[in-house]
Short mmCIF file of C-alpha atoms in Angstrom, two decimals:
data_model
loop_
_atom_site.label_atom_id
_atom_site.label_comp_id
_atom_site.label_asym_id
_atom_site.label_seq_id
_atom_site.Cartn_x
_atom_site.Cartn_y
_atom_site.Cartn_z
CA MET R 211 0.00 0.00 0.00
CA ASP R 212 1.44 3.40 -0.97
CA VAL R 213 0.91 6.74 0.76
CA THR R 214 -1.64 7.89 -1.83
CA SER R 215 -3.80 4.84 -1.10
CA ILE R 216 -3.44 5.43 2.64
CA ILE R 217 -4.50 9.07 2.32
CA ARG R 218 -7.54 8.05 0.26
CA GLY R 219 -8.37 5.45 2.90
CA LEU R 220 -8.15 8.06 5.66
CA PHE R 221 -11.27 9.99 4.66
CA PRO R 222 -13.97 7.52 5.80
CA TRP R 223 -12.19 7.14 9.16
CA ILE R 224 -11.82 10.89 9.56
CA ILE R 225 -15.57 11.22 8.96
CA THR R 226 -16.18 8.45 11.50
CA ALA R 227 -13.94 10.21 14.03
CA CYS R 228 -15.73 13.53 13.45
CA CYS R 229 -19.09 11.82 14.07
CA ILE R 230 -17.75 10.32 17.30
CA PHE R 231 -16.42 13.71 18.38
CA GLY R 232 -19.71 15.45 17.59
CA ILE R 233 -22.00 12.90 19.24
CA ILE R 234 -19.96 12.36 22.42
CA GLY R 235 -18.98 16.03 22.71
CA PHE R 236 -22.57 17.23 22.33
CA SER R 237 -23.80 14.65 24.85
CA PHE R 238 -21.12 15.73 27.34
CA LEU R 239 -22.07 19.41 27.07
CA ILE R 240 -25.75 18.64 27.63
CA TYR R 241 -24.85 16.51 30.66
CA GLN R 242 -22.67 19.27 32.13
CA LYS R 243 -25.35 21.91 31.62
CA LYS R 244 -27.94 19.76 33.37
CA ARG R 245 -25.59 19.55 36.33
CA GLY R 246 -25.60 23.33 36.39
CA HIS R 247 -21.89 24.06 36.24
CA LEU R 248 -18.98 23.74 33.82
CA HIS R 249 -15.40 23.24 34.96
CA LYS R 250 -12.94 24.53 32.38
CA GLN R 251 -10.23 22.07 33.35
CA LYS R 252 -12.62 19.13 33.07
CA ILE R 253 -13.79 20.37 29.69
CA TYR R 254 -10.18 20.71 28.43
CA SER R 255 -9.29 17.25 29.69
CA PHE R 256 -12.45 15.75 28.21
CA ILE R 257 -11.89 17.40 24.82
CA THR R 258 -8.30 16.11 24.82
CA LEU R 259 -9.49 12.60 25.71
CA LEU R 260 -12.07 12.81 22.96
CA LEU R 261 -9.42 13.89 20.46
CA LEU R 262 -7.28 10.95 21.56
CA ILE R 263 -10.21 8.59 20.98
CA CYS R 264 -10.80 10.09 17.53
CA TRP R 265 -7.09 9.80 16.71
CA PHE R 266 -7.06 6.15 17.80
CA THR R 267 -10.16 5.45 15.69
CA ILE R 268 -8.47 6.86 12.60
CA VAL R 269 -5.19 5.01 13.22
CA LEU R 270 -6.88 1.69 14.01
CA GLY R 271 -9.12 2.10 10.98
CA ILE R 272 -6.35 2.77 8.48
CA THR R 273 -3.93 0.18 9.90
CA THR R 274 -6.32 -2.65 10.78
CA LEU R 275 -10.09 -2.32 10.40
CA GLY R 276 -9.92 -1.15 6.77
CA ARG R 277 -7.91 -4.19 5.66
CA GLY R 278 -8.83 -7.72 4.70
CA ALA R 279 -7.76 -10.71 6.81
CA ASN R 280 -4.88 -11.68 4.50
CA TYR R 281 -1.95 -11.91 6.94
CA GLU R 282 -2.27 -15.21 8.77
CA SER R 283 0.14 -15.25 11.76
CA MET R 284 2.67 -13.07 9.93
CA THR R 285 5.43 -11.43 11.95
CA ASN R 286 8.58 -9.50 11.09
CA LEU R 287 11.01 -9.10 13.97
CA ASN R 288 13.83 -7.61 11.88
CA LEU R 289 14.05 -4.03 13.09
CA TYR R 290 15.83 -2.75 9.97
CA SER R 291 14.01 -4.73 7.27
CA GLY R 292 11.92 -1.74 6.17
CA TYR R 293 15.02 0.37 5.60
CA ILE R 294 16.92 -2.42 3.83
CA ASN R 295 13.97 -3.23 1.58
CA ALA R 296 13.42 0.44 0.74
CA TRP R 297 17.15 0.77 -0.05
CA ASN R 298 17.42 -2.40 -2.16
CA ASN R 299 14.40 -1.43 -4.26
CA TRP R 300 15.09 2.31 -3.98
CA SER R 301 11.40 2.63 -3.27
CA LEU R 302 10.30 6.16 -2.45
CA THR R 303 6.95 4.64 -1.55
CA GLU R 304 8.52 2.57 1.21
CA PHE R 305 10.55 5.54 2.49
CA GLN R 306 7.29 7.51 2.56
CA LEU R 307 5.61 4.72 4.54
CA ILE R 308 8.40 4.85 7.12
CA ILE R 309 7.87 8.61 7.49
CA PHE R 310 4.08 8.15 7.57
CA ASN R 311 4.37 5.59 10.39
CA ILE R 312 6.29 8.16 12.40
CA ILE R 313 4.01 11.11 11.64
CA MET R 314 0.92 9.01 12.39
CA PHE R 315 1.83 8.87 16.11
CA VAL R 316 2.98 12.49 16.49
CA PRO R 317 -0.56 13.62 17.50
CA LEU R 318 -0.49 11.14 20.40
CA GLY R 319 2.67 12.71 21.82
CA ILE R 320 1.23 16.20 21.34
CA LEU R 321 -2.11 15.47 23.04
CA LEU R 322 -0.89 13.51 26.10
CA PRO R 323 0.51 16.53 28.05
CA PHE R 324 -2.79 18.37 27.52
CA TYR R 325 -4.76 15.45 28.95
CA ASN R 326 -2.93 15.08 32.23
CA LYS R 327 0.03 16.78 33.93
CA LYS R 328 1.74 13.46 34.65
CA PHE R 329 2.42 13.18 30.91
CA ASN R 330 4.64 16.25 31.11
CA SER R 331 7.53 13.87 31.79
CA PHE R 332 9.20 11.60 29.25
CA THR R 333 8.70 8.15 30.78
CA PRO R 334 4.86 8.12 30.94
CA ALA R 335 4.66 9.47 27.37
CA LEU R 336 7.08 6.76 26.21
CA ILE R 337 5.13 4.00 27.97
CA VAL R 338 1.80 5.10 26.47
CA SER R 339 3.26 5.50 22.96
CA LEU R 340 4.87 2.06 23.15
CA GLY R 341 1.75 0.50 24.69
CA VAL R 342 -0.62 1.88 22.04
CA THR R 343 1.50 0.71 19.11
CA LEU R 344 1.93 -2.73 20.73
CA LEU R 345 -1.85 -2.91 21.12
CA ILE R 346 -2.39 -2.11 17.44
CA GLU R 347 0.25 -4.61 16.32
CA CYS R 348 -1.32 -7.33 18.52
CA ILE R 349 -4.77 -6.56 17.09
CA GLN R 350 -3.34 -6.90 13.58
CA LEU R 351 -1.77 -10.24 14.50
CA VAL R 352 -4.92 -11.66 16.12
CA THR R 353 -7.31 -10.45 13.42
CA GLN R 354 -4.84 -11.37 10.63
CA LYS R 355 -5.34 -7.88 9.20
CA GLY R 356 -1.70 -6.92 9.31
CA ILE R 357 1.84 -8.01 10.04
CA PHE R 358 3.28 -7.74 13.55
CA GLU R 359 6.38 -5.72 12.67
CA LEU R 360 9.12 -4.57 15.00
CA ASP R 361 10.03 -1.62 12.79
CA ASP R 362 6.41 -0.37 12.95
CA ILE R 363 6.61 -0.44 16.76
CA PHE R 364 9.87 1.53 16.63
CA HIS R 365 8.58 4.12 14.15
CA ASN R 366 5.25 4.62 15.92
CA THR R 367 6.92 5.02 19.30
CA LEU R 368 9.44 7.43 17.80
CA GLY R 369 6.54 9.45 16.39
CA GLY R 370 4.94 9.67 19.83
CA ILE R 371 8.21 10.85 21.39
CA ILE R 372 8.74 13.44 18.63
CA GLY R 373 5.25 14.79 19.26
CA PHE R 374 5.91 14.90 23.01
CA TYR R 375 9.19 16.83 22.75
CA LEU R 376 7.69 19.09 20.07
CA ILE R 377 4.79 20.28 22.22
CA ILE R 378 6.82 20.45 25.46
CA GLY R 379 9.55 22.46 23.73
CA ILE R 380 7.09 24.87 22.11
CA ARG R 381 5.19 25.32 25.38
CA ASP R 382 8.37 26.02 27.34
CA PHE R 383 9.57 28.45 24.66
CA VAL R 384 6.26 30.37 24.78
CA GLN R 385 6.37 30.48 28.59
CA GLN R 386 10.09 31.07 29.18
CA ARG R 387 11.32 32.50 25.85
CA LYS R 388 14.41 30.28 25.99
CA LEU R 389 16.08 29.22 22.74
CA LYS R 390 17.06 25.93 24.44
CA SER R 391 13.38 24.95 24.61
CA LEU R 392 12.88 25.57 20.89
CA ILE R 393 15.99 23.51 20.07
CA LYS R 394 14.59 20.68 22.18
CA ALA R 395 11.34 20.85 20.22
CA ILE R 396 12.94 20.46 16.80
CA ALA R 397 15.96 18.31 17.72
CA LEU R 398 14.46 14.84 17.09
CA PRO R 399 12.72 15.59 13.77
CA THR R 400 15.85 17.41 12.58
CA ILE R 401 18.16 14.50 13.47
CA PHE R 402 15.86 11.97 11.84
CA SER R 403 15.57 14.13 8.69
CA ILE R 404 19.37 14.30 8.44
CA ILE R 405 19.61 10.52 8.87
CA LEU R 406 17.10 10.04 6.05
CA LEU R 407 19.03 12.43 3.79
CA ILE R 408 22.20 10.34 4.05
CA PRO R 409 20.98 7.42 1.85
CA PHE R 410 19.53 9.86 -0.70
CA THR R 411 22.87 11.65 -0.95
CA PHE R 412 24.82 8.40 -1.16
CA TYR R 413 22.46 6.99 -3.80
CA SER R 414 22.79 10.08 -5.98
CA ILE R 415 26.60 9.72 -6.18
CA LYS R 416 26.61 5.95 -6.78
CA GLU R 417 27.60 4.96 -10.29
CA PHE R 418 25.04 2.17 -10.54
CA GLY R 419 21.69 1.51 -8.89
CA ASN R 420 20.68 -0.98 -6.20
CA MET R 421 19.77 -4.60 -6.89
CA PRO R 422 16.14 -5.39 -5.99
CA ILE R 423 16.92 -9.13 -5.97
CA LEU R 424 18.88 -8.79 -2.71
CA PRO R 425 16.97 -9.80 0.43
CA ALA R 426 16.03 -7.56 3.34
CA GLU R 427 17.01 -10.46 5.60
CA ARG R 428 19.31 -13.43 4.96
CA GLN R 429 17.87 -16.93 4.88
CA ASP R 430 18.43 -19.04 7.99
CA MET R 431 20.63 -21.79 6.55
CA GLU R 432 21.50 -23.56 9.81
CA HIS R 433 19.20 -26.51 9.16
CA VAL R 434 19.06 -26.25 5.36
CA THR R 435 21.01 -28.65 3.14
CA VAL R 436 22.74 -27.31 0.03
CA GLU R 437 24.27 -29.78 -2.41
CA SER R 438 25.51 -29.81 -5.99
CA LYS R 439 27.46 -32.09 -8.33
CA LEU R 440 28.73 -29.09 -10.27
CA ASN R 441 32.33 -27.96 -10.11
CA PHE R 442 32.22 -24.20 -9.58
CA SER R 443 35.14 -22.24 -10.98
CA ASP R 444 36.90 -19.87 -8.61
CA GLU R 445 38.19 -17.69 -11.47
CA PRO R 446 36.66 -14.20 -11.65
CA SER R 447 35.89 -12.77 -15.08
CA SER R 448 34.31 -9.75 -16.71
CA ALA R 449 30.94 -8.93 -18.25
CA ALA R 450 29.34 -6.06 -20.11
CA ILE R 451 26.91 -3.72 -18.39
CA TYR R 452 24.17 -1.85 -20.25
CA GLN R 453 21.60 0.85 -19.50
CA ASN R 454 17.93 1.12 -20.39
CA ILE R 455 17.74 4.61 -21.91
CA SER R 456 14.04 5.02 -21.00
CA ALA R 457 14.29 3.98 -17.34
CA ASN R 458 13.10 6.62 -14.84
CA ASP R 459 12.36 9.05 -17.68
CA LEU R 460 8.95 10.66 -17.23
CA GLU R 461 9.51 12.81 -20.33
CA ASN R 462 9.49 9.60 -22.37
CA GLY R 463 6.10 8.76 -20.86
CA LYS R 464 4.80 12.18 -21.85
CA LYS R 465 6.16 11.62 -25.36
CA ILE R 466 4.30 8.29 -25.59
CA ALA R 467 1.11 10.02 -24.42
CA THR R 468 1.54 12.63 -27.17
CA ILE R 469 2.16 9.96 -29.83
CA LEU R 470 -1.03 8.10 -28.82
CA SER R 471 -3.06 11.31 -28.66
CA ASN R 472 -1.98 12.36 -32.13
CA GLU R 473 -2.45 8.93 -33.68
CA TYR R 474 -5.90 8.22 -32.27
CA GLY R 475 -7.36 11.71 -31.74
CA LEU R 476 -7.42 11.47 -27.95
CA THR R 477 -7.55 14.30 -25.43
CA GLN R 478 -5.69 13.94 -22.15
CA LYS R 479 -7.88 14.55 -19.09
CA GLY R 480 -6.67 15.67 -15.69
CA LYS R 481 -3.21 15.37 -14.24
CA ILE R 482 -0.74 12.49 -14.39
CA TYR R 483 -1.60 10.16 -11.51
CA THR R 484 1.03 8.33 -9.47
CA GLU R 485 0.48 4.74 -8.36
CA SER R 486 3.71 3.42 -6.87
CA ARG R 487 6.13 3.07 -9.83
CA ASN R 488 3.40 3.67 -12.42
CA ARG R 489 2.27 6.93 -13.97
CA ILE R 490 -1.34 6.97 -15.15
CA PHE R 491 -2.53 9.10 -18.08
CA LYS R 492 -6.27 9.27 -18.82
CA PHE R 493 -7.79 10.18 -22.20
CA GLU R 494 -11.14 10.73 -23.91
CA ASP R 495 -12.12 10.55 -27.56
CA GLU R 496 -14.79 12.62 -29.33
CA SER R 497 -17.47 10.19 -28.13
CA TYR R 498 -16.31 10.56 -24.50
CA ASN R 499 -14.99 7.01 -24.37
CA ILE R 500 -12.31 6.51 -21.72
CA TYR R 501 -8.75 5.30 -22.35
CA GLN R 502 -5.87 4.81 -19.95
CA LEU R 503 -2.11 4.78 -20.44
CA ASN R 504 -0.20 2.98 -17.68
CA TYR R 505 3.45 4.02 -17.94
CA VAL R 506 5.94 2.03 -15.82
CA LEU R 507 8.44 4.72 -14.88
CA THR R 508 11.28 2.44 -13.76
CA ALA R 509 11.24 0.41 -16.99
CA GLY R 510 9.89 2.75 -19.67
CA THR R 511 7.27 0.17 -20.69
CA TRP R 512 3.58 0.95 -21.03
CA THR R 513 0.07 -0.31 -21.69
CA LEU R 514 -2.82 1.49 -23.41
CA THR R 515 -6.28 0.20 -22.47
CA ASN R 516 -9.45 0.93 -24.46
CA PHE R 517 -12.38 0.50 -22.05
CA ALA R 518 -14.99 0.79 -24.80
CA SER R 519 -13.59 -1.90 -27.10
CA GLU R 520 -15.45 -4.97 -28.37
CA GLU R 521 -13.90 -8.34 -29.18
CA LEU R 522 -13.82 -9.47 -32.78
CA GLU R 523 -12.68 -12.43 -34.84
CA ILE R 524 -9.46 -11.93 -36.79
CA SER R 525 -9.57 -13.18 -40.36
CA PRO R 526 -6.34 -13.59 -42.38
CA ALA R 527 -7.19 -10.55 -44.50
CA PHE R 528 -7.97 -8.42 -41.44
CA GLU R 529 -4.77 -9.60 -39.74
CA LYS R 530 -2.67 -8.61 -42.73
CA THR R 531 -4.22 -5.14 -42.90
CA GLN R 532 -3.85 -4.53 -39.17
CA LYS R 533 -0.26 -5.80 -39.14
CA GLU R 534 0.72 -3.40 -41.93
CA LEU R 535 -1.05 -0.45 -40.30
CA PHE R 536 0.46 -1.03 -36.85
CA GLU R 537 3.95 -1.67 -38.19
CA LYS R 538 3.86 1.51 -40.29
CA TRP R 539 2.69 3.56 -37.30
CA MET R 540 5.22 2.07 -34.85
CA LYS R 541 8.17 2.46 -37.24
CA THR R 542 7.18 6.03 -38.12
CA SER R 543 6.97 6.78 -34.39
CA LYS R 544 10.31 4.98 -33.79
CA LEU R 545 8.66 2.47 -31.47
CA LEU R 546 9.54 -0.71 -33.36
CA PRO R 547 13.09 -1.87 -34.25
CA ASP R 548 13.80 -3.38 -37.66
CA ASP R 549 14.83 -6.83 -36.35
CA VAL R 550 11.60 -8.39 -35.09
CA ASN R 551 9.68 -11.64 -35.45
CA TYR R 552 5.92 -11.33 -36.01
CA SER R 553 3.29 -13.85 -34.90
CA LEU R 554 -0.45 -14.05 -34.22
CA GLN R 555 -1.36 -15.41 -30.79
CA GLY R 556 -5.09 -15.90 -30.49
CA LYS R 557 -6.51 -12.41 -31.01
CA GLU R 558 -3.23 -10.61 -30.34
CA LEU R 559 -0.72 -9.39 -32.90
CA ARG R 560 2.76 -9.85 -31.49
CA TRP R 561 6.23 -8.55 -32.41
CA ASP R 562 9.28 -10.02 -30.62
CA VAL R 563 12.59 -8.20 -30.87
CA ILE R 564 15.45 -10.41 -32.05
CA THR R 565 18.01 -10.27 -29.23
CA PRO R 566 21.64 -11.47 -29.20
CA GLU R 567 21.93 -14.98 -27.74
CA SER R 568 24.54 -13.87 -25.22
CA ILE R 569 25.08 -10.30 -24.09
CA LYS R 570 27.79 -10.97 -21.49
CA ASN R 571 30.52 -9.98 -23.98
CA TYR R 572 28.32 -8.43 -26.70
CA ASN R 573 29.58 -4.91 -25.94
CA GLN R 574 27.11 -3.19 -28.28
CA ASP R 575 23.78 -1.41 -28.00
CA PHE R 576 20.78 -3.68 -28.43
CA SER R 577 17.00 -3.80 -28.01
CA MET R 578 14.92 -6.46 -26.31
CA GLY R 579 11.28 -7.17 -25.52
CA LEU R 580 7.99 -7.37 -27.36
CA VAL R 581 4.83 -5.56 -28.42
CA MET R 582 1.35 -7.12 -28.22
CA ILE R 583 -1.67 -5.40 -29.77
CA THR R 584 -5.28 -6.55 -29.56
CA PRO R 585 -7.29 -4.96 -32.43
CA SER R 586 -10.86 -3.77 -31.95
CA LYS R 587 -13.76 -2.84 -34.22
CA THR R 588 -12.57 0.78 -34.15
CA LYS R 589 -9.26 2.31 -35.13
CA ILE R 590 -8.12 2.34 -31.51
CA PRO R 591 -6.98 -1.14 -30.33
CA SER R 592 -8.44 -2.85 -27.27
CA THR R 593 -4.96 -2.95 -25.74
CA ILE R 594 -1.40 -2.09 -26.65
CA PHE R 595 1.18 -3.75 -24.45
CA TYR R 596 4.61 -2.24 -25.15
CA SER R 597 7.61 -3.80 -23.45
CA ILE R 598 10.64 -2.96 -25.57
CA ASN R 599 13.81 -1.66 -23.92
CA GLU R 600 16.68 0.02 -25.73
CA ASN R 601 19.89 -0.86 -23.91
CA ASN R 602 23.08 1.10 -24.48
CA PHE R 603 26.44 -0.53 -23.83
CA ILE R 604 28.22 1.25 -20.94
CA LYS R 605 31.41 -0.67 -20.17
CA ASN R 606 32.87 -3.98 -19.03
CA VAL R 607 33.03 -4.69 -15.31
CA ASP R 608 34.80 -7.30 -13.21
CA ILE R 609 32.50 -9.97 -11.79
CA ILE R 610 32.93 -12.52 -9.01
CA SER R 611 33.59 -16.19 -9.70
CA PRO R 612 30.81 -18.82 -9.82
CA LYS R 613 32.27 -20.31 -6.62
CA LYS R 614 31.97 -16.98 -4.82
CA ALA R 615 28.35 -16.71 -5.97
CA TYR R 616 27.73 -20.25 -4.73
CA GLU R 617 29.11 -19.24 -1.32
CA GLU R 618 26.52 -16.47 -1.20
CA ILE R 619 23.84 -19.16 -1.41
CA ILE R 620 25.55 -21.11 1.38
CA ASN R 621 25.44 -17.93 3.48
CA GLY R 622 21.74 -17.35 2.71
CA ASN R 623 22.25 -14.03 0.94
CA PHE R 624 19.43 -14.46 -1.57
CA GLU R 625 15.71 -13.81 -1.95
CA ILE R 626 13.18 -16.64 -1.91
CA TYR R 627 9.49 -16.68 -0.96
CA PRO R 628 8.33 -18.25 1.22
CA ALA R 629 11.50 -18.27 3.30
CA LEU R 630 13.38 -21.52 3.74
CA SER R 631 12.61 -23.52 6.86
CA LYS R 632 14.21 -26.28 8.90
CA GLY R 633 14.73 -29.47 6.89
CA ASP R 634 14.61 -27.87 3.43
CA SER R 635 17.15 -28.95 0.84
CA LEU R 636 18.57 -27.17 -2.21
CA ASN R 637 20.04 -29.20 -5.08
CA ILE R 638 21.85 -26.92 -7.54
CA THR R 639 21.84 -28.42 -11.03
CA GLY R 640 22.87 -25.50 -13.21
CA VAL R 641 24.33 -21.99 -13.29
CA ASP R 642 24.75 -19.37 -15.99
CA ILE R 643 25.04 -15.62 -16.43
CA SER R 644 21.79 -13.71 -16.74
CA TYR R 645 20.90 -10.03 -16.45
CA VAL R 646 18.67 -7.96 -14.14
CA TYR R 647 17.85 -4.24 -14.16
CA ASP R 648 18.98 -2.28 -11.13
CA THR R 649 17.09 0.69 -9.71
CA LYS R 650 18.86 3.19 -12.02
CA GLY R 651 18.02 1.21 -15.13
CA TYR R 652 21.42 -0.43 -15.58
CA TYR R 653 21.30 -4.00 -16.90
CA GLN R 654 23.60 -5.81 -14.49
CA PRO R 655 25.00 -9.36 -14.76
CA VAL R 656 23.81 -11.91 -12.20
CA TYR R 657 24.51 -15.57 -11.62
CA ASN R 658 21.33 -17.53 -12.24
CA PHE R 659 21.31 -20.84 -10.33
CA GLU R 660 18.88 -23.58 -11.29
CA VAL R 661 17.80 -25.15 -8.00
CA HIS R 662 15.55 -28.07 -7.14
CA LEU R 663 13.87 -27.38 -3.79
CA ASN R 664 13.34 -30.49 -1.64
CA ASN R 665 14.06 -32.71 -4.65
CA GLU R 666 10.88 -31.67 -6.45
CA ASP R 667 10.68 -32.23 -10.22
CA TYR R 668 10.33 -28.52 -10.94
CA PHE R 669 13.12 -26.04 -10.27
CA ILE R 670 13.38 -22.49 -8.99
CA ASN R 671 15.91 -19.80 -9.87
CA ILE R 672 18.14 -18.17 -7.29
CA GLN R 673 19.89 -15.04 -8.54
CA ILE R 674 23.12 -13.66 -7.08
CA PRO R 675 24.53 -10.29 -8.23
CA ALA R 676 27.76 -10.85 -10.17
CA MET R 677 29.31 -7.43 -9.59
CA MET R 678 31.24 -7.31 -6.33
CA LYS R 679 29.75 -4.00 -5.13
CA SER R 680 26.23 -5.15 -5.99
CA LEU R 681 26.39 -7.92 -3.37
CA THR R 682 25.86 -5.30 -0.69
CA ASN R 683 24.24 -2.50 -2.76
CA CYS R 684 27.04 -0.15 -1.67
#
């Protein structure tokens, strides 16, 4: 779930909290008036308590009650897994979630001193902040509507403490006019902001991106058997590295939107929407039919969907006409390379780019991928799925030996889901060089191990980064 989804999900719970505040608050005022007297301190304390109840309703709603029961007995006791996962995937969404988890509990720390004077000291505020987040995590675990995560407990508690020091520091500054109080108020959020800026600075100066295939937590290999009849070479070698020229390029997405608009007479409506790594463009035609372009920012691939299309049978004559029309348009728009293989798959016209058999030592620019188009009864297709990447050769890099990569498996430094458990066995039957895109769009070499899990007939792939620095994403 990204922050945009969370914010959208907040509104019904904010409305619920406002209703609770209005009903209980109005009832309290009527009760106090009937008693014939109103104590200001009691009213302040009651309003603060009511705000705390409303805050808890919103937090519990967005973190637990608004979810489905899809997390059966799931726990994550790795305190740093959220940071490692966000770093490996260079996911701004996950960094935002970390910040959101902190900010979410800031109101608790702010409100506690207003409720009771005993919360003017650090320890009671810490205990309540920790207790509330533990309660929410336990509710998630019991109801299976969330994962019991240690990093959530840390971030929520930190948010409560930040809120506490913020309000205490501001109050003391207003009362005493001492700069020391103001520094105390902003110290924690400032320190945490600086800590968060460090990875952003380091990432910006790195030559290559991070490898998403690396795990947030190593596999526990203590009771796992790893065997192989292969003889792994301990000789390091070199391999070419390439870059996807369209990766992380929003201007390319805008260019695609313009090409589609011009070709099919579409008008873009509204802003460009963000959904995690995707950028969503919405269009209308003259008949007010809706179309959507889903542009994958990290890869430069995209899909156009025609929501008003109707299925049709594809005759040989119709196929030939459509093939010629689409090929002419794509080549004119520089979307289709010359070296492609065409085929008809059901009702989809498909073009596969002819790719070099081995790119480890190819050392030249090349394209890869495919285009799939489903025609409709109108000029605008039902769908266009475009997944062609243009990769430019960058340079040759030194890579680790197959034996070193094998040792990474022995040490559990790989991603597999679900995680390995006691008694599992891995039988490695093959290894070769493959390629994976990093978070900056570089096409990096990896060792691809063919592994039979627990001697099953089918095999899984375990990928280990081949570049030395990529083993730690540093």
